[in-house]
Amino acid sequence: MTGLARAQYWPHPAVTEVVENALLSVESAVAEWARENGPGDAPAAADRP
């Protein structure tokens, strides 16, 4: 574990694309939720009893 913290680490070039696609999916899910529930309500507030 110490070697990982001190050594140079080169992530796979596809990691940035995976992260980008994940963020785009989250953005799409939030937009869909807002269309269905209204932009003024946060998901946490909507789930409270």
PDB file of C-alpha atoms in Angstrom:
ATOM      1  CA  MET A   1       0.000   0.000   0.000  1.00  0.00           C
ATOM      2  CA  THR A   2       2.884   2.370   0.730  1.00  0.00           C
ATOM      3  CA  GLY A   3       4.203   1.861  -2.784  1.00  0.00           C
ATOM      4  CA  LEU A   4       0.886   2.927  -4.263  1.00  0.00           C
ATOM      5  CA  ALA A   5       0.916   6.157  -2.258  1.00  0.00           C
ATOM      6  CA  ARG A   6       4.499   7.054  -3.190  1.00  0.00           C
ATOM      7  CA  ALA A   7       4.801   5.699  -6.709  1.00  0.00           C
ATOM      8  CA  GLN A   8       3.577   7.380  -9.843  1.00  0.00           C
ATOM      9  CA  TYR A   9       0.209   6.002 -10.881  1.00  0.00           C
ATOM     10  CA  TRP A  10      -1.010   5.984 -14.463  1.00  0.00           C
ATOM     11  CA  PRO A  11      -4.755   5.324 -14.765  1.00  0.00           C
ATOM     12  CA  HIS A  12      -6.096   3.616 -17.845  1.00  0.00           C
ATOM     13  CA  PRO A  13      -7.032   6.174 -20.539  1.00  0.00           C
ATOM     14  CA  ALA A  14     -10.625   4.906 -20.588  1.00  0.00           C
ATOM     15  CA  VAL A  15     -11.166   5.885 -16.937  1.00  0.00           C
ATOM     16  CA  THR A  16     -11.973   9.473 -17.903  1.00  0.00           C
ATOM     17  CA  GLU A  17     -14.619   8.277 -20.356  1.00  0.00           C
ATOM     18  CA  VAL A  18     -16.163   6.002 -17.730  1.00  0.00           C
ATOM     19  CA  VAL A  19     -16.336   8.889 -15.252  1.00  0.00           C
ATOM     20  CA  GLU A  20     -17.789  11.203 -17.905  1.00  0.00           C
ATOM     21  CA  ASN A  21     -20.491   8.673 -18.814  1.00  0.00           C
ATOM     22  CA  ALA A  22     -21.342   8.152 -15.146  1.00  0.00           C
ATOM     23  CA  LEU A  23     -21.721  11.904 -14.593  1.00  0.00           C
ATOM     24  CA  LEU A  24     -23.875  12.250 -17.703  1.00  0.00           C
ATOM     25  CA  SER A  25     -26.097   9.427 -16.433  1.00  0.00           C
ATOM     26  CA  VAL A  26     -26.479  11.127 -13.058  1.00  0.00           C
ATOM     27  CA  GLU A  27     -27.300  14.434 -14.746  1.00  0.00           C
ATOM     28  CA  SER A  28     -29.923  12.716 -16.887  1.00  0.00           C
ATOM     29  CA  ALA A  29     -31.457  10.931 -13.889  1.00  0.00           C
ATOM     30  CA  VAL A  30     -31.675  14.181 -11.896  1.00  0.00           C
ATOM     31  CA  ALA A  31     -33.287  15.988 -14.843  1.00  0.00           C
ATOM     32  CA  GLU A  32     -35.817  13.171 -15.269  1.00  0.00           C
ATOM     33  CA  TRP A  33     -36.596  13.215 -11.548  1.00  0.00           C
ATOM     34  CA  ALA A  34     -37.103  17.003 -11.680  1.00  0.00           C
ATOM     35  CA  ARG A  35     -39.487  16.656 -14.639  1.00  0.00           C
ATOM     36  CA  GLU A  36     -41.549  14.070 -12.751  1.00  0.00           C
ATOM     37  CA  ASN A  37     -41.506  15.702  -9.299  1.00  0.00           C
ATOM     38  CA  GLY A  38     -41.025  19.401  -9.931  1.00  0.00           C
ATOM     39  CA  PRO A  39     -37.790  21.328  -9.646  1.00  0.00           C
ATOM     40  CA  GLY A  40     -38.565  22.774  -6.190  1.00  0.00           C
ATOM     41  CA  ASP A  41     -38.541  19.495  -4.259  1.00  0.00           C
ATOM     42  CA  ALA A  42     -35.305  17.779  -3.382  1.00  0.00           C
ATOM     43  CA  PRO A  43     -35.387  13.954  -3.408  1.00  0.00           C
ATOM     44  CA  ALA A  44     -34.569  13.858   0.312  1.00  0.00           C
ATOM     45  CA  ALA A  45     -37.471  16.188   1.137  1.00  0.00           C
ATOM     46  CA  ALA A  46     -39.871  14.207  -1.057  1.00  0.00           C
ATOM     47  CA  ASP A  47     -38.988  10.955   0.716  1.00  0.00           C
ATOM     48  CA  ARG A  48     -39.726  12.268   4.218  1.00  0.00           C
ATOM     49  CA  PRO A  49     -43.011  11.136   5.824  1.00  0.00           C
TER      50      PRO A  49
END
